XYZ file of C-alpha atoms in Angstrom:
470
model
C -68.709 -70.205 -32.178
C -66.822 -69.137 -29.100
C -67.566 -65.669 -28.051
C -66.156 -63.684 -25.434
C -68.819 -62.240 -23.084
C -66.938 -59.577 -21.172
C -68.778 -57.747 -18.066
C -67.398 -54.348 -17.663
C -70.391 -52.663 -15.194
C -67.983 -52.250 -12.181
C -67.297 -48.961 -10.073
C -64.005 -49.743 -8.927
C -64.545 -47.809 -5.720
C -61.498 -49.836 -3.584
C -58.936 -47.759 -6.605
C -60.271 -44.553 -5.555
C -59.332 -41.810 -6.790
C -58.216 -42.712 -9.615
C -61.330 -45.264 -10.368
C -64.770 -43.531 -10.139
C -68.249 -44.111 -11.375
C -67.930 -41.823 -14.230
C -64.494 -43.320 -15.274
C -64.145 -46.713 -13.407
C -60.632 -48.789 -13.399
C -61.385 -50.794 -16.135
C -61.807 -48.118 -18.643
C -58.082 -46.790 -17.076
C -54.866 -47.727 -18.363
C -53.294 -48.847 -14.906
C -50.608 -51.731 -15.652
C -49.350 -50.742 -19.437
C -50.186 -48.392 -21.875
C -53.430 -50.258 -22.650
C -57.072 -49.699 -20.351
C -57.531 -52.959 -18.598
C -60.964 -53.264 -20.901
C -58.703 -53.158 -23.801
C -56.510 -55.827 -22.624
C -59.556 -57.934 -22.138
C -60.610 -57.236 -25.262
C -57.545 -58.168 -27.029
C -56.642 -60.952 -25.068
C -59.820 -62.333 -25.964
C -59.306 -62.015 -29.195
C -55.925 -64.007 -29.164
C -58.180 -67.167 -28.913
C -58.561 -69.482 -31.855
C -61.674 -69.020 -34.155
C -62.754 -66.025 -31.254
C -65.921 -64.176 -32.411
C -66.302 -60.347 -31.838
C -67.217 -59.952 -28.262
C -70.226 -58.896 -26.463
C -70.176 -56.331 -23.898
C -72.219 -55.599 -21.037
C -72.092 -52.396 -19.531
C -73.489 -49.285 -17.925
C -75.186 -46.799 -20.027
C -73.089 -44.210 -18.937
C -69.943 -45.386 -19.912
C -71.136 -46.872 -23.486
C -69.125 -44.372 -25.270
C -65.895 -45.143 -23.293
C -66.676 -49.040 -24.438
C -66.976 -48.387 -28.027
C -64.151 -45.713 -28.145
C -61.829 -48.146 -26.715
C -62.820 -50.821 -29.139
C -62.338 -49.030 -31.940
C -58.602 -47.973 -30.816
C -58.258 -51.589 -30.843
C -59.685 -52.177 -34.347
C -62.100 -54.336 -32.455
C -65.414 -54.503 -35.238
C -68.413 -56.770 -34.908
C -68.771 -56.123 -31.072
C -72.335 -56.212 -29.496
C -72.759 -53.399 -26.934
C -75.383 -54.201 -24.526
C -76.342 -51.183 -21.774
C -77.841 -52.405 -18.346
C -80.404 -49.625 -17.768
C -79.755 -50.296 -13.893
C -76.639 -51.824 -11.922
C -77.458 -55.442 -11.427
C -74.847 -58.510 -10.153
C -73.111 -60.991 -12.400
C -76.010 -63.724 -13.334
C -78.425 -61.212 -14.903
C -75.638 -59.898 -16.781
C -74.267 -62.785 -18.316
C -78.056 -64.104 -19.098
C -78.353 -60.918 -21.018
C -75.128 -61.706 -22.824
C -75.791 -65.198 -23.701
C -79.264 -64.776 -25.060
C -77.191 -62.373 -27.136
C -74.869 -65.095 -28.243
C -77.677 -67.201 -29.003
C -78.896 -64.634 -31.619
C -75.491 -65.227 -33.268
C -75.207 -68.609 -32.626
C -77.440 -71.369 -31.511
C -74.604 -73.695 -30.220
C -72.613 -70.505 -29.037
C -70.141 -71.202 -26.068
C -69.772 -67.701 -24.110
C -65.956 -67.009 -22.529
C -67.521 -65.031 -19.535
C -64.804 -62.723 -18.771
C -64.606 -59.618 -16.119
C -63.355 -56.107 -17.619
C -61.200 -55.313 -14.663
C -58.897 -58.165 -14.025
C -54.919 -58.125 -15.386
C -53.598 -61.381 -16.437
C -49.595 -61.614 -17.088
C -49.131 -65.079 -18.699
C -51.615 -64.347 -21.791
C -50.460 -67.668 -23.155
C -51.017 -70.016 -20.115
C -54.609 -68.290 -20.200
C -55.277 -68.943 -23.668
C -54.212 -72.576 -23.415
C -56.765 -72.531 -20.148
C -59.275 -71.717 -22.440
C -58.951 -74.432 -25.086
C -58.324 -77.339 -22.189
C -61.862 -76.127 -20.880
C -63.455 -76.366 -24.355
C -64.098 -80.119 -23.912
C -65.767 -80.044 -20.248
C -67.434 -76.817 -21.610
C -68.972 -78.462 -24.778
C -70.364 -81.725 -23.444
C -72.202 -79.409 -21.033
C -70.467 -78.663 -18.185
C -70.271 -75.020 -16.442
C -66.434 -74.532 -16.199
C -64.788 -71.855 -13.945
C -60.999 -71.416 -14.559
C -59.252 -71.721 -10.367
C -56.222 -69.551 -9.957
C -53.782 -71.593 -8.725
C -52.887 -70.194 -5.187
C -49.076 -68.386 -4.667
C -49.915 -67.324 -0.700
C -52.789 -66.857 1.985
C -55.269 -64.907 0.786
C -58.057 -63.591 2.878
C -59.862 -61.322 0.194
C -60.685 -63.950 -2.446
C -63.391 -66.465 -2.760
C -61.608 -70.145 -3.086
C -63.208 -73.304 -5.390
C -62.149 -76.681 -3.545
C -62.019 -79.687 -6.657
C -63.442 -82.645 -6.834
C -63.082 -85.749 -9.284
C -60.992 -85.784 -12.141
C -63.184 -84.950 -14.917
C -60.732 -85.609 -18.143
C -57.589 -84.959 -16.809
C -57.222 -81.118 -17.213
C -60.946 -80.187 -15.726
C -62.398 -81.199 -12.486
C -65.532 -81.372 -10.873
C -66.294 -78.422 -8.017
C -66.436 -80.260 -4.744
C -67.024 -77.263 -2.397
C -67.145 -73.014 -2.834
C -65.858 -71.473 -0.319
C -65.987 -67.816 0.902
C -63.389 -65.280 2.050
C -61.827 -67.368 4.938
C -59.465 -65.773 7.942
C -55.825 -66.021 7.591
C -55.506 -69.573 9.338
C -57.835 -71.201 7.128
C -56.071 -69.803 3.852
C -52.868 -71.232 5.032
C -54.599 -74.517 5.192
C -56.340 -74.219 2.209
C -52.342 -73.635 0.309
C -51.099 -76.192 2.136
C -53.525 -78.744 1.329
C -53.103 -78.275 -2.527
C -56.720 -79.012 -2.947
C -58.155 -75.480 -3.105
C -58.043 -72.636 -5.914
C -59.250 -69.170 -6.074
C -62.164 -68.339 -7.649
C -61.851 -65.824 -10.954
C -64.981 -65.285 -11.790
C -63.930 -65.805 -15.096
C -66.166 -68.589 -17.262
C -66.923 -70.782 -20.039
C -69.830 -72.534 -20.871
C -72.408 -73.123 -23.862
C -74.674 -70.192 -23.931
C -77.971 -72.667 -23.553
C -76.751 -74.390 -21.017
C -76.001 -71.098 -18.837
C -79.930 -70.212 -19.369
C -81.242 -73.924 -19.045
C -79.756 -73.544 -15.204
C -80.411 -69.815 -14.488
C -84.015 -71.401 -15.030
C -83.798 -73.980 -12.719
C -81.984 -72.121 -9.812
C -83.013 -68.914 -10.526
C -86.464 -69.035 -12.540
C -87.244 -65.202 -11.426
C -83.888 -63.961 -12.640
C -84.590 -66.048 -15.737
C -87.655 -64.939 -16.484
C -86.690 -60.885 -16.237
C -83.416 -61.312 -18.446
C -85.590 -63.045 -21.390
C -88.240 -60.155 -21.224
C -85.480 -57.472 -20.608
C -83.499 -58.842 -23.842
C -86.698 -59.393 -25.960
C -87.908 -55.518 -25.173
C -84.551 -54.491 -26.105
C -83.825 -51.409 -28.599
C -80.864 -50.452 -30.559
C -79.711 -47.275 -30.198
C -77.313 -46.107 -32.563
C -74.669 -48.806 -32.358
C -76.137 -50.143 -28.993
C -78.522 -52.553 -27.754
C -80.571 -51.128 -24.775
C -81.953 -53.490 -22.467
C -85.368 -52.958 -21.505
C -85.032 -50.927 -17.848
C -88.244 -52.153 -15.857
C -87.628 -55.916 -16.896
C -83.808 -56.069 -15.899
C -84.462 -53.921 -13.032
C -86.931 -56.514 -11.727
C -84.224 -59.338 -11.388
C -82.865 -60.271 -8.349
C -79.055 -58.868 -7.796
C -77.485 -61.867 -7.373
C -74.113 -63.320 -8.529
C -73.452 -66.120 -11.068
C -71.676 -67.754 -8.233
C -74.822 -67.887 -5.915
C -77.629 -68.015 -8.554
C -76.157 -70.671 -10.378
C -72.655 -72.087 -10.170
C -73.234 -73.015 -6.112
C -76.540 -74.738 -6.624
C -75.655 -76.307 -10.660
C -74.353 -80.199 -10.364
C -72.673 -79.489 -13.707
C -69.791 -77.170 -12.198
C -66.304 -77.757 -13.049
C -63.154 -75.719 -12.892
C -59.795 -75.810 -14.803
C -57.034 -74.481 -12.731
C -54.589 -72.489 -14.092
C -51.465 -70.071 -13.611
C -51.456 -67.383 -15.420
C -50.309 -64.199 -12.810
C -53.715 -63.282 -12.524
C -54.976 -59.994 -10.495
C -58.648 -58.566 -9.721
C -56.830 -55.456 -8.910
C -59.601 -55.081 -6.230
C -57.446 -52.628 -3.869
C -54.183 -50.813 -4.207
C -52.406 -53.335 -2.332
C -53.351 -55.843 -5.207
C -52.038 -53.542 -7.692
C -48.848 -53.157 -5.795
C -48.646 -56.677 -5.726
C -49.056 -57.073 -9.351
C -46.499 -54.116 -10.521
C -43.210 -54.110 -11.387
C -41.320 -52.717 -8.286
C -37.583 -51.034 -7.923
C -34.564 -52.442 -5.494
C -36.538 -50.698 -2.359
C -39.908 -52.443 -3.201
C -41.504 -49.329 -4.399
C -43.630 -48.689 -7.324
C -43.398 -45.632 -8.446
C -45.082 -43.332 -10.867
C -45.371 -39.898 -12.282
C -42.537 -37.128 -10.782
C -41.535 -38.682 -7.022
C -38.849 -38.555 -4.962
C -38.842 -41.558 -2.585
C -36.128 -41.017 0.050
C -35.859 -44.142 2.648
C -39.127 -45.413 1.435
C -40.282 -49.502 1.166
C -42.556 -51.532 -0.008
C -45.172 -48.445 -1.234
C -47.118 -47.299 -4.164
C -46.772 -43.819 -4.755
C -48.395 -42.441 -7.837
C -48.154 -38.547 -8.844
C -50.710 -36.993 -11.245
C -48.596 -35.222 -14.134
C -48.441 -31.940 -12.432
C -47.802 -32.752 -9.017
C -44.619 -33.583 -7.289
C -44.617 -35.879 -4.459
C -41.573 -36.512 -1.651
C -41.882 -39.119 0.645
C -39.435 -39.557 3.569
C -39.051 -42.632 5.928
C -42.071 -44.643 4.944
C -42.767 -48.337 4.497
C -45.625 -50.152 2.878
C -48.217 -47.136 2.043
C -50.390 -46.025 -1.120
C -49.916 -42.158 -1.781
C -52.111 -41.421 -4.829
C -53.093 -37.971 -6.250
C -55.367 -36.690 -8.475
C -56.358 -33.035 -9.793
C -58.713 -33.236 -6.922
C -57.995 -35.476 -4.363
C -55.291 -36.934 -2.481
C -54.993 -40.430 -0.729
C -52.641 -41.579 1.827
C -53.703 -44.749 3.549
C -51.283 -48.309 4.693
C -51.545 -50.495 2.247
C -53.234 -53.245 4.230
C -55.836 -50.894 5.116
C -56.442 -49.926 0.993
C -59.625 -52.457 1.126
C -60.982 -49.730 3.347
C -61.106 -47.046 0.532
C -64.452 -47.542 -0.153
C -65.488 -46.356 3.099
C -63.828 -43.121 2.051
C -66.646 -43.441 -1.316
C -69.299 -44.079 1.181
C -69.067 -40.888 2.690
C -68.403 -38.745 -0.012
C -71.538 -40.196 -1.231
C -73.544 -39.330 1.840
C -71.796 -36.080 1.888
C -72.944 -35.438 -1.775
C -70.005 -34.270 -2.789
C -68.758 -35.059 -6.363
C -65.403 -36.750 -6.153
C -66.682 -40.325 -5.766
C -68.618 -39.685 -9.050
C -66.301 -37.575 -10.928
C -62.951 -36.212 -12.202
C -62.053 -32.787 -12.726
C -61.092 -33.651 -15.948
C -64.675 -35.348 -17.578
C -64.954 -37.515 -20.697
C -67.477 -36.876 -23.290
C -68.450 -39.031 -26.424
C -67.150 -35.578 -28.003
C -64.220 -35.031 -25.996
C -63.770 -33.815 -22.584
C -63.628 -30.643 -20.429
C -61.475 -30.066 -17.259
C -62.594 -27.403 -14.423
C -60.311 -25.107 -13.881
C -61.469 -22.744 -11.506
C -65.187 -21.953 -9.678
C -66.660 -19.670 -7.384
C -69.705 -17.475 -6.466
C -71.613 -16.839 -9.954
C -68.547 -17.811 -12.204
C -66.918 -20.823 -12.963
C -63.637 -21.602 -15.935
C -63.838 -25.128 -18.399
C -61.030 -25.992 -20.944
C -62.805 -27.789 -23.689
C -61.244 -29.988 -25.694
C -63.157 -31.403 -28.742
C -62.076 -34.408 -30.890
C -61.815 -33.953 -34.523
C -65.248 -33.914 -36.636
C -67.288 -34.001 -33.439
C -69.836 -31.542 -31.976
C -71.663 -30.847 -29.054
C -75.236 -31.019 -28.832
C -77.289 -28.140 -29.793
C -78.072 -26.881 -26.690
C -79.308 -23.400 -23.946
C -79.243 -22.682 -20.680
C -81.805 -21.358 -18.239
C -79.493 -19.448 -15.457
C -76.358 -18.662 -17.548
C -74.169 -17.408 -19.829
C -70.573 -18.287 -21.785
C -68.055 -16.890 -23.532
C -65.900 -19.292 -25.662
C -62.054 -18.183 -26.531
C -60.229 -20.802 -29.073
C -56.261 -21.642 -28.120
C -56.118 -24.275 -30.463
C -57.741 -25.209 -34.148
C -60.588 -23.652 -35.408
C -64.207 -24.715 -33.902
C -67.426 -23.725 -35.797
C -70.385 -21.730 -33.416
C -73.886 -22.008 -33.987
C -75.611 -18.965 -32.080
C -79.174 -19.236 -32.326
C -79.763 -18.173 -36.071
C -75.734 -17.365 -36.301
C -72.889 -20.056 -37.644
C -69.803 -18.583 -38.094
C -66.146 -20.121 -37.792
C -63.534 -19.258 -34.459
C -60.009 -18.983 -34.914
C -57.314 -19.320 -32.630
C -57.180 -16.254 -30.392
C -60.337 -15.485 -31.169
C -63.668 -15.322 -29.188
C -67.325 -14.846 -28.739
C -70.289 -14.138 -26.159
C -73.120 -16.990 -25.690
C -76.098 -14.950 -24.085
C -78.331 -16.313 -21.398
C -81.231 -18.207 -23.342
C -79.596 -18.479 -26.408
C -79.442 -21.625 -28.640
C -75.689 -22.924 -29.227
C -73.518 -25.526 -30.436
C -69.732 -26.250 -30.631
C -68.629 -27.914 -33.536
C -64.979 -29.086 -34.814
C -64.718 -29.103 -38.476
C -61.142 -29.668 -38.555
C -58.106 -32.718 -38.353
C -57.172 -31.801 -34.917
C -58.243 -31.590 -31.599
C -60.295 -27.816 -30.877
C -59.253 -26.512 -27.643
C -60.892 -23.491 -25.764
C -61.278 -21.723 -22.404
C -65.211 -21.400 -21.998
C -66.008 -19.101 -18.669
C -69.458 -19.458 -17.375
C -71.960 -16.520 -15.490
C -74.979 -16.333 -13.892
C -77.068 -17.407 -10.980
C -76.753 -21.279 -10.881
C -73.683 -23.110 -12.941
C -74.978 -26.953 -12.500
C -74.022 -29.771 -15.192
C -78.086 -30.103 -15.132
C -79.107 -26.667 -16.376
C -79.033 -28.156 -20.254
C -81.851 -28.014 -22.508
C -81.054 -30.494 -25.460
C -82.674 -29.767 -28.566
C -80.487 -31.930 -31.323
C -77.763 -34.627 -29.815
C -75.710 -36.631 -32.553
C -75.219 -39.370 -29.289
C -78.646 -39.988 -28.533
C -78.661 -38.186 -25.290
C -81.846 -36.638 -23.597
């Protein structure tokens, strides 16, 4: 059984704003209609005899994971939630003792969330060359084969001729300077390392345990302490938070004498900056990608993007990233984009909320948008899918009054249900016990304004949660 293992745990901080923790890139549709998750998802799938995947990711973005598989029509997947952030190896241990439970001659298709791939079919026929290397035991990594000197990538040197599609790893190397990538594409010899994988799922773990016996040794008790939870599988927190954070690349794959890498050509991205994403985009006659409503007068080589309800003008500019967001704006060069995490890193230590989250926040019932805040008052739009409802739920330090634009929602008001229609509203008092329901076909939309002394996301009392949530 070959199933695809895909690791989607990243913050995407270098794609801020658009990619934060609460909403990272690769739950964000950035290079077609489709998230780059989905894409992953679906390319996976496009694999002979593929089984449903298994996903690793963060508990807080479990519901984004499932949602997106279902709009895919994506069934059988197992959803595992990493109670802390951890590196690759743990990850992937967790995932292929999963396969095992499926499978006990499972090969795992280890295969990050975030990464865009434009030759599907060159990948796919990657895949099955690497089956052969990957079955008689070998740890394959698939080597991008290089187009230009690059600087921000890891690169995989091969060795021997394995079978004649698969060779053995001679040498990883890291992130070299600009001289020493030129060599490396002029000498032929050297790829750049995906971090994309294929391997039996034993095999993985029978190294892990030799290399990495610690790491090992955590990931087995995490997985066996594991509960499900609802349609997830929660991985026990103080066993996986005991392992060390290391990569698959230095807990196993740099140490292993089984490595081997297939290289392949397939107009693969990380997307790991803006400039990548430039680079992988479709571009007009002045070098420009463009999107959203901009007006780009004597402008090259840039990536301007324009949140729906903002107009931006550039004049007499060449190679920058101008992004917006309801929030926040960035302007930067575009070989200084690698640098936007800096930017994260002190909106962090500032504790301010924009590295963390949009304006406009996502809910496993739908989302709400801030409009407007200030001293003792602050305005939501709520928008809640069909047949979903809010947790049953009071506050400590304020009040609400809901008014319905769109659809009819169903209140609960302490030991009051009654039915809102459009136009219509009602008064939440401080202290009481309330819920939002949608009994309808379509979306619910209303303008909820908050009062009272402190307006925090954390002043919830939960006392009934269809999701699970404390």
């Amino acid at each position: 059984m070959l199933i695809p293992l895909i690791l989607s745990g990243g913050s995407g901080t270098r794609l801020w704003p658009i990619s934060r923790r609460n909403l990272p890139k690769q739950f964000l549709s950035l290079a077609g209609s489709e998230t780059l998750f989905q894409q992953t998802a679906r390319r996976a799938a496009l694999l002979p005899e593929a089984a449903p995947p298994v996903i690793v990711a963060a508990d807080d973005h479990r519901f984004l994971a499932a949602e997106q598989l279902q709009e895919l029509g994506i069934e059988g997947a197992s959803i595992l939630l990493e109670p802390v952030a951890r590196n690759t190896a743990p990850a992937i241990a967790a995932g292929a003792l999963q396969a095992l439970a499926r499978d006990p001659d499972a090969l795992i298709l280890v295969l990050p969330a975030d990464h865009l791939i434009g030759n599907e079919v060159s990948f796919v026929d990657a895949v099955e060359k690497a089956l052969p290397a990957a079955r008689a035991g070998s740890l394959v990594t698939f080597g991008i084969r290089p187009d230009r000197p690059e600087t921000g990538f890891g690169y995989i040197r091969r060795g021997a001729d394995l079978d004649g599609t698969a060779y053995r790893v001679a040498e990883f190397v890291e992130k070299p300077a600009i001289a020493v990538a030129q060599d490396y594409l002029n000498s032929g010899e050297y790829d750049w390392n995906s971090g994309m994988f294929l391997f039996r799922a034993d095999r993985y773990l029978e190294e892990l345990a030799e290399h990495a016996p610690a790491m090992f040794a955590a990931a087995n008790t995490a997985f066996a302490k594991a509960r499900i939870d609802l349609d997830f599988i929660r991985l026990d927190a103080e066993s996986f938070a005991s392992a060390p954070n290391d990569s698959i690349d230095y807990a196993v794959m740099e140490k292993t004498r089984h490595a081997a890498v297939v290289p392949v050509t397939c107009g693969w991205s990380d997307i790991g900056s803006w400039d990548a994403l430039w680079l992988a985009a479709t571009k007009d006659d002045d070098g420009n990608h463009l999107e959203g409503d901009v007006i780009a007068l004597d402008t090259h080589g840039s990536l301007v993007r324009s949140h729906d309800r903002h107009l931006i003008a550039t004049i007499g500019l060449d190679d920058v990233v101008v992004v917006t967001t309801p929030d926040a704006t960035l302007v930067a060069r575009r070989d200084a984009s690698q640098d936007v995490k800096k930017i994260v890193d002190q909106l962090k230590a500032a504790g301010r909320s924009e590295h963390d989250l949009h304006r406009v926040v996502r809910r496993p019932w739908g989302t709400y948008d801030s409009l407007e805040s200030g001293d003792r008052f602050q305005v939501k739009r709520i928008v809640v899918k069909p047949g979903a409802a809010l947790s049953l739920q009071m506050h400590h330090h304020r009040a609400e009054h809901w008014i319905v634009v769109k659809g009819v929602a169903e209140v609960t008001c302490d030991d009051k249900v009654f039915l809102l229609a459009e136009n219509q509203s009602t008064y939440l008092p401080l202290g009481s016990r309330h819920r939002l329901r949608n009994p309808g076909k379509v979306p619910v939309e209303l303008i909820e304004v908050q009062s009272g002394s402190y307006l925090g996301e954390d002043d919830i009392v939960r006392f009934d949660d269809v999701y699970g949530r404390a």
